[in-house]
Amino acid sequence: MPSPNSQVKQRLNELEVHLKTENQLLVEVVKSFRKLDRVAYRLGLLKTDQSFAFHVPWWPMISVLGTFSAGKSSFINRYIGVKLQESGTQAVDDKFTVMCYSKDKESRSLPGIALDADPRFPFYQMREELEKVSPSEGARIDSYLQLKTCPSDILRGQILIDSPGFDADAQRTSTLRITDHIMNMSDLVLVLFDARRPEPGAMRDTLQHLVGETVTRSDANKFLYILNQIDTTATEDNPEEVVGAWQRAIAEKGLTAGKFYTIFNPEQARPIEDDRVRERLEAKSNADLTEIYARMGQVKVERFYRIVANLERTAHQIEDELVPRLVALKKKWRSGVAWRSALFILPLIVGAAVAGIYGQLNSAPWLNWLIGSWQTAAIAGVPFIIVLIWIYALIKKSAAAKISKTIPVNASDLGAERREGIINAFAHNTGFWNSIFRTSPVGWSWRSKKTLRKVFTNADRYVQELNNAYTDPSGKQNEASTPSDKEAAPVHTAEDVSATENATQETKIN
């Protein structure tokens, strides 16, 4: 039975040791992921150097996406209280920057390999994903990713990601792949737009990728859409029309429900002469910013539910999507092998039978020699059988190759990792020793089904334990520690930021 290689076992063991000091429940979740891995190894969905646990960010993760000059970096600096990211119209970072806490007084900027080699970070093995885009892209991982450390207490126990300015028209395939990866892995995604930039109608492709392709997701509620630098509308004859234009453009992409936030940074805002307009914009910005910060503060609790949901979703995906797809692919393969065999092998067998009958009727000398002893029959028959087996193997391989080419298109609704898994599993099920008479996928046995049932049961139990920790409908529980007591975030509001901005204005960590 296939099993994970020693490197995967070591990394999962290290992950369990790390999580044990934080929350024992997450250690149990890792063990459940190990069970799913064993099912996937038997089915061929995972290679032995892979694990479903590597596709889960085990720390709370917030991503900030947006268009060029949308104020992403200044938003992050304001949130963490430190000028960590360069900001401005020209000072634009062209890498995906992962920010995490460090007790060192000075910030450090580490290369992309620091993220690629650590399974606790969201870009683990991203080098391999980039190689799938282009054979040379993986070696350039430092051009795409970097890790920055910061002593800000706001970053304790969570990861914050800043992204390069987004433009779907000009974006490279590799950058889009990383962007999609971030959106899949994050607990919360902030999508910022610039109120100063062109009319939203001119950004249709960008809006389609950042909005249109997210509203139909099962986790669409983790996306917050923010119109930044709204202070620039103060000089407009009708400031509300600017906001309305963006709202209509986003609604056209499917986002008809949910909150659309409007904010600006007073420290970087242009002077607003009309006191009434300024007060109205400030009140709206502070209210929205407080709501955004509150949602960001909830991520540390939501993260536990997200990890358990990821476990259950992966198990359901195996049972409800991947296995049925494999069954359908095997059915096509069996059909392809059958008609190819009828086309190539059947004529050979019929021809041999006709030749034998003809030789017997005409007392052909070669037939008398062939049936004269079992040795002579074996000399002639074994090569013939070997040729038939060789042709049959080529037929099976040809049928599998033709179907494999269609998988990326037919499975486009799945993520890149799952598509790769389907391709590997199909190859695993159509090898030389696999019979066309077996309808179920290799590895899909009662034991695999029982394992999935146990994972579903455990996932429900994990959710119940989380509910016991965070809820008390009866009001009878005594005060008790929760799974995230040690990482509870300080209350963070727009007023807190405004009060500390002057104190941190001169603090710039290089």
Coordinates of C-alpha atoms in Angstrom, one line a residue:
M1 CA 0.0 0.0 0.0
P2 CA 1.4 3.4 -0.9
S3 CA 2.5 5.6 2.0
P4 CA 4.0 9.1 2.4
N5 CA 7.8 9.3 2.0
S6 CA 10.0 10.1 5.0
Q7 CA 10.2 13.8 4.2
V8 CA 6.4 14.2 4.3
K9 CA 6.2 12.2 7.6
Q10 CA 8.9 14.4 9.1
R11 CA 7.2 17.6 8.1
L12 CA 3.8 16.5 9.4
N13 CA 5.4 15.4 12.7
E14 CA 7.0 18.9 13.0
L15 CA 3.7 20.5 12.2
E16 CA 2.0 18.5 14.9
V17 CA 4.7 19.5 17.4
H18 CA 4.2 23.2 16.5
L19 CA 0.4 23.0 16.8
K20 CA 0.5 21.0 20.1
T21 CA 1.8 24.1 21.9
E22 CA -1.1 26.1 20.5
N23 CA -4.2 24.0 20.3
Q24 CA -4.5 20.2 20.7
L25 CA -7.6 20.2 18.4
L26 CA -5.5 21.2 15.4
V27 CA -3.2 18.2 16.1
E28 CA -6.3 16.0 15.8
V29 CA -7.2 17.7 12.5
V30 CA -3.7 16.9 11.2
K31 CA -4.2 13.3 12.0
S32 CA -7.5 13.3 10.1
F33 CA -5.6 14.8 7.1
R34 CA -3.2 11.9 7.3
K35 CA -6.2 9.5 7.0
L36 CA -7.3 11.4 3.9
D37 CA -3.8 11.2 2.5
R38 CA -3.8 7.4 2.8
V39 CA -7.1 7.2 0.8
A40 CA -5.6 9.5 -1.8
Y41 CA -2.4 7.5 -2.1
R42 CA -4.4 4.3 -2.7
L43 CA -6.5 6.1 -5.4
G44 CA -3.5 7.8 -6.9
L45 CA -4.8 11.3 -6.3
L46 CA -1.7 12.2 -4.3
K47 CA 2.0 11.3 -4.9
T48 CA 3.9 10.0 -1.9
D49 CA 5.7 13.4 -1.6
Q50 CA 2.4 15.2 -1.2
S51 CA -0.1 15.8 1.5
F52 CA -3.5 17.6 1.7
A53 CA -2.2 19.2 4.9
F54 CA 0.4 21.1 2.9
H55 CA -2.4 23.0 1.1
V56 CA -3.8 24.4 4.4
P57 CA -2.5 27.6 5.9
W58 CA -2.2 26.7 9.6
W59 CA -1.9 30.3 10.7
P60 CA -4.7 32.9 10.3
M61 CA -4.1 34.6 7.0
I62 CA -5.4 37.9 5.6
S63 CA -4.6 38.9 2.0
V64 CA -4.8 42.4 0.6
L65 CA -5.4 42.5 -3.2
G66 CA -6.2 45.4 -5.4
T67 CA -5.4 47.5 -8.5
F68 CA -2.3 49.6 -8.9
S69 CA -2.0 52.6 -6.5
A70 CA -5.2 51.5 -4.6
G71 CA -3.5 52.2 -1.3
K72 CA -2.8 48.6 -0.2
S73 CA 0.6 49.3 1.4
S74 CA -0.6 52.4 3.2
F75 CA -3.6 50.5 4.4
I76 CA -1.4 47.8 5.8
N77 CA 1.0 50.3 7.4
R78 CA -1.9 52.0 9.1
Y79 CA -3.3 48.7 10.4
I80 CA -0.1 47.4 11.9
G81 CA 1.0 50.8 13.2
V82 CA 4.4 50.6 11.4
K83 CA 5.6 51.9 8.1
L84 CA 6.8 48.5 6.9
Q85 CA 5.7 48.7 3.3
E86 CA 6.7 51.4 0.9
S87 CA 3.8 53.4 -0.3
G88 CA 3.1 56.1 -2.9
T89 CA 2.4 56.3 -6.6
Q90 CA 5.9 55.4 -7.5
A91 CA 7.1 53.3 -4.5
V92 CA 5.2 50.1 -5.5
D93 CA 6.4 46.6 -4.4
D94 CA 6.3 44.2 -7.3
K95 CA 6.4 41.1 -5.1
F96 CA 3.9 39.2 -3.0
T97 CA 5.0 40.1 0.5
V98 CA 4.2 37.8 3.5
M99 CA 4.3 39.7 6.8
C100 CA 4.5 38.0 10.1
Y101 CA 5.5 38.8 13.7
S102 CA 9.1 38.8 15.0
K103 CA 10.4 39.8 18.4
D104 CA 13.4 41.4 16.8
K105 CA 13.3 45.2 16.9
E106 CA 14.3 45.5 13.3
S107 CA 12.4 44.3 10.3
R108 CA 14.0 41.7 8.1
S109 CA 13.3 40.9 4.5
L110 CA 13.8 37.2 3.6
P111 CA 13.9 35.7 0.1
G112 CA 11.1 33.6 -1.4
I113 CA 12.7 30.3 -0.6
A114 CA 11.9 31.0 3.1
L115 CA 8.2 30.5 2.1
D116 CA 8.7 27.8 -0.4
A117 CA 10.4 25.4 2.0
D118 CA 8.2 25.8 5.1
P119 CA 4.8 24.0 5.1
R120 CA 3.4 26.4 7.8
F121 CA 3.4 29.2 5.3
P122 CA 0.9 29.6 2.5
F123 CA 3.4 29.4 -0.4
Y124 CA 4.8 26.0 0.5
Q125 CA 6.2 24.3 -2.7
M126 CA 5.1 27.3 -4.8
R127 CA 8.2 26.7 -6.9
E128 CA 6.6 23.6 -8.3
E129 CA 3.4 25.5 -9.2
L130 CA 5.4 28.1 -11.0
E131 CA 7.3 25.4 -12.9
K132 CA 3.9 24.2 -14.3
V133 CA 3.4 27.6 -15.8
S134 CA 6.9 27.7 -17.3
P135 CA 9.9 25.4 -16.9
S136 CA 12.1 28.4 -15.9
E137 CA 9.7 30.2 -13.5
G138 CA 10.4 28.1 -10.5
A139 CA 14.0 29.2 -10.3
R140 CA 12.8 32.8 -10.2
I141 CA 10.7 32.4 -7.0
D142 CA 12.6 35.2 -5.3
S143 CA 11.3 37.5 -8.0
Y144 CA 7.7 36.7 -6.9
L145 CA 7.8 36.2 -3.2
Q146 CA 9.4 37.7 -0.1
L147 CA 8.9 37.3 3.7
K148 CA 9.0 40.4 6.0
T149 CA 9.1 40.2 9.8
C150 CA 7.8 43.0 12.0
P151 CA 7.6 43.5 15.8
S152 CA 4.0 44.8 15.6
D153 CA 1.7 43.1 18.1
I154 CA -1.1 43.3 15.6
L155 CA 0.7 40.6 13.6
R156 CA 1.1 38.2 16.5
G157 CA -0.4 34.8 15.6
Q158 CA -1.4 35.8 12.0
I159 CA -0.1 36.3 8.5
L160 CA -0.7 39.4 6.4
I161 CA -0.1 39.3 2.6
D162 CA 0.4 42.4 0.4
S163 CA 0.2 41.8 -3.3
P164 CA 1.5 43.7 -6.4
G165 CA -0.9 46.0 -8.2
F166 CA -3.4 43.9 -10.1
D167 CA -4.2 44.3 -13.8
A168 CA -5.8 41.2 -15.4
D169 CA -5.0 42.6 -18.9
A170 CA -1.3 42.7 -18.4
Q171 CA -0.8 40.2 -15.7
R172 CA 1.5 37.3 -16.3
T173 CA 0.1 33.8 -16.0
S174 CA 2.5 33.0 -13.1
T175 CA 1.2 36.1 -11.1
L176 CA -2.4 35.1 -11.7
R177 CA -1.6 31.6 -10.5
I178 CA -0.2 33.0 -7.2
T179 CA -3.1 35.4 -6.9
D180 CA -5.6 32.5 -7.2
H181 CA -3.6 30.5 -4.7
I182 CA -3.8 33.4 -2.2
M183 CA -7.5 33.7 -2.6
N184 CA -8.0 30.0 -2.0
M185 CA -5.8 29.9 1.1
S186 CA -6.8 33.1 2.8
D187 CA -9.3 33.4 5.7
L188 CA -10.1 36.9 4.7
V189 CA -9.4 38.8 1.4
L190 CA -9.5 42.5 1.2
V191 CA -10.0 43.8 -2.4
L192 CA -9.1 47.4 -2.7
F193 CA -10.0 49.8 -5.6
D194 CA -8.7 53.3 -6.2
A195 CA -11.3 56.0 -6.4
R196 CA -8.9 58.2 -8.3
R197 CA -8.4 55.7 -11.1
P198 CA -10.2 55.4 -14.4
E199 CA -13.9 54.7 -14.7
P200 CA -14.7 51.2 -13.5
G201 CA -16.1 50.3 -17.0
A202 CA -12.5 50.5 -18.3
M203 CA -11.4 47.7 -15.9
R204 CA -13.8 45.0 -17.0
D205 CA -11.2 42.2 -17.0
T206 CA -9.8 43.2 -13.7
L207 CA -13.2 43.3 -12.1
Q208 CA -14.1 40.0 -13.6
H209 CA -11.1 38.3 -12.0
L210 CA -11.3 40.1 -8.6
V211 CA -15.1 40.1 -8.3
G212 CA -16.9 38.1 -11.0
E213 CA -14.9 34.9 -10.3
T214 CA -15.3 35.2 -6.5
V215 CA -19.0 35.8 -5.9
T216 CA -20.0 32.3 -6.9
R217 CA -17.5 30.6 -4.5
S218 CA -18.7 28.7 -1.5
D219 CA -16.5 31.0 0.7
A220 CA -17.5 34.3 -1.0
N221 CA -18.3 35.9 2.3
K222 CA -14.5 36.1 3.1
F223 CA -14.1 38.8 0.4
L224 CA -14.5 42.4 1.4
Y225 CA -14.6 45.0 -1.4
I226 CA -13.2 48.4 -0.5
L227 CA -13.1 51.7 -2.4
N228 CA -10.1 53.5 -1.0
Q229 CA -9.0 57.1 -1.2
I230 CA -12.6 58.3 -1.3
D231 CA -11.4 61.7 -0.1
T232 CA -10.5 62.5 -3.8
T233 CA -14.2 62.7 -4.6
A234 CA -14.7 65.7 -2.3
T235 CA -14.0 68.1 -5.2
E236 CA -16.6 66.3 -7.4
D237 CA -19.9 68.0 -8.0
N238 CA -21.6 64.7 -7.0
P239 CA -19.2 62.6 -4.9
E240 CA -21.9 59.9 -4.4
E241 CA -21.9 59.3 -8.2
V242 CA -18.3 58.1 -8.0
V243 CA -19.2 55.5 -5.4
G244 CA -22.4 54.6 -7.3
A245 CA -20.4 54.0 -10.5
W246 CA -18.2 51.5 -8.7
Q247 CA -21.1 49.8 -7.0
R248 CA -22.9 49.4 -10.3
A249 CA -19.7 48.0 -12.0
I250 CA -19.3 45.5 -9.2
A251 CA -23.0 44.6 -9.3
E252 CA -22.7 43.8 -13.0
K253 CA -20.1 41.1 -12.0
G254 CA -22.6 39.5 -9.7
L255 CA -22.0 41.2 -6.4
T256 CA -25.6 42.4 -5.7
A257 CA -25.5 41.7 -2.0
G258 CA -22.9 42.3 0.7
K259 CA -21.2 45.4 2.0
F260 CA -19.2 47.8 -0.2
Y261 CA -16.8 49.9 2.0
T262 CA -15.5 53.4 1.4
I263 CA -12.4 54.6 3.3
F264 CA -9.5 57.0 3.1
N265 CA -6.3 57.7 5.2
P266 CA -6.5 61.2 6.8
E267 CA -2.7 61.4 7.0
Q268 CA -2.4 61.1 3.2
A269 CA -5.6 62.8 2.2
R270 CA -5.7 66.0 0.2
P271 CA -7.2 69.0 2.1
I272 CA -11.0 69.1 2.1
E273 CA -12.2 72.7 2.3
D274 CA -15.8 72.0 2.8
D275 CA -16.2 71.1 6.5
R276 CA -19.5 69.4 6.0
V277 CA -18.2 67.2 3.2
R278 CA -15.0 66.4 5.2
E279 CA -17.0 65.4 8.3
R280 CA -19.3 63.2 6.3
L281 CA -16.5 61.4 4.6
E282 CA -14.5 61.0 7.8
A283 CA -17.5 59.6 9.6
K284 CA -18.2 57.1 6.8
S285 CA -14.6 56.1 6.6
N286 CA -14.2 55.6 10.3
A287 CA -17.3 53.6 10.6
D288 CA -16.3 51.3 7.7
L289 CA -12.7 51.0 8.9
T290 CA -13.9 50.0 12.3
E291 CA -16.1 47.3 10.7
I292 CA -13.2 46.1 8.5
Y293 CA -10.8 45.9 11.5
A294 CA -13.5 44.0 13.5
R295 CA -13.7 41.5 10.7
M296 CA -9.9 41.2 10.6
G297 CA -9.9 40.6 14.3
Q298 CA -12.3 37.7 13.9
V299 CA -10.0 35.8 11.6
K300 CA -8.2 34.1 14.5
V301 CA -11.4 32.4 15.6
E302 CA -12.7 31.8 12.1
R303 CA -9.4 30.1 11.3
F304 CA -10.2 27.1 13.4
Y305 CA -13.6 26.6 11.6
R306 CA -11.9 27.2 8.2
I307 CA -9.4 24.4 8.8
V308 CA -12.0 22.0 9.8
A309 CA -14.2 23.0 6.9
N310 CA -11.2 22.5 4.6
L311 CA -10.9 18.9 6.0
E312 CA -14.5 18.1 5.5
R313 CA -14.6 19.8 2.0
T314 CA -11.6 17.7 0.9
A315 CA -13.2 14.5 2.0
H316 CA -16.5 15.4 0.3
Q317 CA -14.5 16.3 -2.9
I318 CA -12.9 12.9 -2.9
E319 CA -16.2 11.1 -2.5
D320 CA -18.6 13.3 -4.5
E321 CA -16.4 14.7 -7.2
L322 CA -13.1 13.0 -7.8
V323 CA -14.1 9.4 -7.5
P324 CA -17.2 9.8 -9.8
R325 CA -14.9 11.6 -12.3
L326 CA -12.5 8.7 -12.2
V327 CA -15.4 6.2 -12.7
A328 CA -16.5 8.2 -15.8
L329 CA -13.0 8.5 -17.2
K330 CA -12.5 4.7 -16.7
K331 CA -15.7 4.1 -18.5
K332 CA -14.5 6.2 -21.5
W333 CA -11.2 4.4 -21.4
R334 CA -12.8 0.9 -21.3
S335 CA -14.9 1.9 -24.3
G336 CA -11.8 3.2 -26.2
V337 CA -9.9 0.1 -25.5
A338 CA -12.8 -2.1 -26.6
W339 CA -13.3 -0.5 -30.0
R340 CA -9.5 -0.3 -30.6
S341 CA -9.2 -4.0 -29.7
A342 CA -12.0 -4.9 -32.1
L343 CA -10.3 -2.9 -34.8
F344 CA -6.7 -4.2 -34.4
I345 CA -6.7 -7.5 -32.5
L346 CA -9.8 -9.2 -33.6
P347 CA -8.7 -9.3 -37.3
L348 CA -5.5 -11.0 -36.2
I349 CA -7.3 -13.7 -34.3
V350 CA -9.8 -14.2 -37.0
G351 CA -7.0 -14.4 -39.6
A352 CA -5.2 -17.0 -37.6
A353 CA -8.3 -19.1 -37.2
V354 CA -9.1 -18.9 -40.9
A355 CA -5.5 -19.9 -41.8
G356 CA -5.7 -22.8 -39.4
I357 CA -9.0 -24.0 -40.9
Y358 CA -7.7 -23.6 -44.5
G359 CA -4.5 -25.5 -43.6
Q360 CA -6.4 -28.3 -42.0
L361 CA -8.7 -28.7 -45.0
N362 CA -5.8 -28.7 -47.5
S363 CA -3.4 -30.7 -45.3
A364 CA -0.8 -28.0 -45.4
P365 CA 2.7 -29.1 -44.4
W366 CA 3.2 -26.1 -42.2
L367 CA 0.1 -27.0 -40.2
N368 CA 1.2 -30.6 -39.7
W369 CA 4.6 -29.3 -38.4
L370 CA 2.8 -26.8 -36.1
I371 CA 0.5 -29.4 -34.5
G372 CA 3.0 -32.2 -34.6
S373 CA 4.2 -31.6 -31.0
W374 CA 3.6 -29.2 -28.2
Q375 CA 7.1 -27.9 -28.5
T376 CA 6.6 -26.7 -32.1
A377 CA 3.1 -25.3 -31.1
A378 CA 4.8 -23.3 -28.3
I379 CA 7.5 -22.0 -30.6
A380 CA 4.9 -20.5 -32.9
G381 CA 2.2 -19.7 -30.4
V382 CA 4.2 -17.9 -27.7
P383 CA 5.5 -15.2 -30.0
F384 CA 2.0 -14.7 -31.4
I385 CA 0.6 -14.3 -27.9
I386 CA 3.4 -11.9 -27.0
V387 CA 2.6 -9.8 -30.1
L388 CA -1.1 -9.7 -29.1
I389 CA -0.2 -8.6 -25.5
W390 CA 2.1 -5.9 -26.9
I391 CA -0.6 -4.6 -29.2
Y392 CA -3.1 -4.7 -26.4
A393 CA -0.8 -2.7 -24.1
L394 CA -0.3 -0.1 -26.9
I395 CA -4.1 0.1 -27.3
K396 CA -4.7 0.7 -23.6
K397 CA -1.9 3.3 -23.6
S398 CA -3.3 5.0 -26.7
A399 CA -6.8 5.2 -25.3
A400 CA -5.6 6.6 -21.9
A401 CA -3.4 9.2 -23.6
K402 CA -6.3 10.5 -25.7
I403 CA -8.5 10.9 -22.6
S404 CA -5.7 12.4 -20.5
K405 CA -5.5 15.3 -22.9
T406 CA -9.1 16.2 -22.3
I407 CA -8.9 16.2 -18.5
P408 CA -7.5 19.8 -18.0
V409 CA -10.4 21.1 -20.0
N410 CA -13.1 18.9 -18.6
A411 CA -11.9 19.4 -15.0
S412 CA -11.3 23.2 -15.4
D413 CA -13.8 23.8 -12.5
L414 CA -11.4 22.1 -10.1
G415 CA -8.3 23.7 -8.7
A416 CA -4.8 23.1 -10.2
E417 CA -3.9 20.6 -7.5
R418 CA -7.1 18.6 -7.9
R419 CA -6.7 18.5 -11.7
E420 CA -3.2 17.2 -11.3
G421 CA -4.5 14.6 -8.9
I422 CA -7.2 13.4 -11.4
I423 CA -4.5 13.1 -14.1
N424 CA -2.3 11.0 -11.7
A425 CA -5.2 8.9 -10.5
F426 CA -6.3 8.2 -14.1
A427 CA -2.8 7.1 -15.0
H428 CA -2.7 5.0 -11.8
N429 CA -6.0 3.2 -13.0
T430 CA -5.0 2.6 -16.6
G431 CA -1.6 1.0 -16.3
F432 CA -0.4 -2.2 -17.9
W433 CA -1.8 -4.4 -15.1
N434 CA -5.2 -2.7 -14.8
S435 CA -8.0 -4.7 -16.2
I436 CA -10.7 -3.0 -18.3
F437 CA -13.3 -5.2 -16.5
R438 CA -12.8 -3.4 -13.2
T439 CA -15.3 -0.6 -13.1
S440 CA -14.4 1.0 -9.8
P441 CA -11.1 3.0 -9.3
V442 CA -8.1 1.2 -7.9
G443 CA -8.1 1.9 -4.1
W444 CA -11.8 2.7 -3.9
S445 CA -12.6 -0.1 -1.4
W446 CA -14.7 -0.5 1.7
R447 CA -11.7 0.5 3.7
S448 CA -11.4 3.8 1.9
K449 CA -15.1 4.5 2.3
K450 CA -14.9 3.7 6.0
T451 CA -12.0 6.1 6.4
L452 CA -14.0 8.9 4.8
R453 CA -17.0 8.1 7.0
K454 CA -14.7 8.4 10.0
V455 CA -13.3 11.7 8.8
F456 CA -16.8 13.1 8.4
T457 CA -17.6 12.1 11.9
N458 CA -14.5 13.6 13.3
A459 CA -15.1 16.9 11.4
D460 CA -18.5 17.2 13.1
R461 CA -16.9 16.5 16.4
Y462 CA -14.3 19.2 15.9
V463 CA -17.0 21.7 15.1
Q464 CA -18.9 20.7 18.2
E465 CA -15.8 21.2 20.3
L466 CA -15.3 24.6 18.8
N467 CA -18.9 25.5 19.4
N468 CA -18.5 24.4 23.0
A469 CA -15.5 26.7 23.4
Y470 CA -17.1 29.8 21.7
T471 CA -20.8 29.5 22.4
D472 CA -23.0 28.9 25.5
P473 CA -26.7 29.0 24.5
S474 CA -27.8 27.8 28.0
G475 CA -25.6 30.4 29.8
K476 CA -24.5 27.7 32.3
Q477 CA -20.9 27.4 31.4
N478 CA -18.3 28.9 33.7
E479 CA -15.6 31.1 32.2
A480 CA -13.1 28.8 30.6
S481 CA -10.2 29.2 28.3
T482 CA -10.9 28.9 24.6
P483 CA -8.7 27.5 21.8
S484 CA -7.5 31.0 20.9
D485 CA -7.2 32.6 24.4
K486 CA -3.5 33.0 24.0
E487 CA -3.8 34.7 20.6
A488 CA -6.8 37.0 21.3
A489 CA -6.3 40.1 19.2
P490 CA -6.4 43.5 20.9
V491 CA -9.4 45.7 20.1
H492 CA -8.5 47.6 17.0
T493 CA -10.7 50.4 15.7
A494 CA -10.3 53.4 13.4
E495 CA -10.1 55.6 16.5
D496 CA -7.2 53.5 17.9
V497 CA -5.3 53.9 14.6
S498 CA -5.9 57.7 14.5
A499 CA -4.6 58.0 18.1
T500 CA -1.4 56.1 17.3
E501 CA -0.6 57.4 13.8
N502 CA 1.1 60.5 15.1
A503 CA 3.3 58.5 17.5
T504 CA 4.3 56.1 14.7
Q505 CA 4.6 58.6 11.9
E506 CA 8.4 58.8 12.2
T507 CA 8.8 55.1 12.9
K508 CA 10.0 53.4 9.7
I509 CA 11.5 50.0 9.8
N510 CA 13.9 49.3 7.0

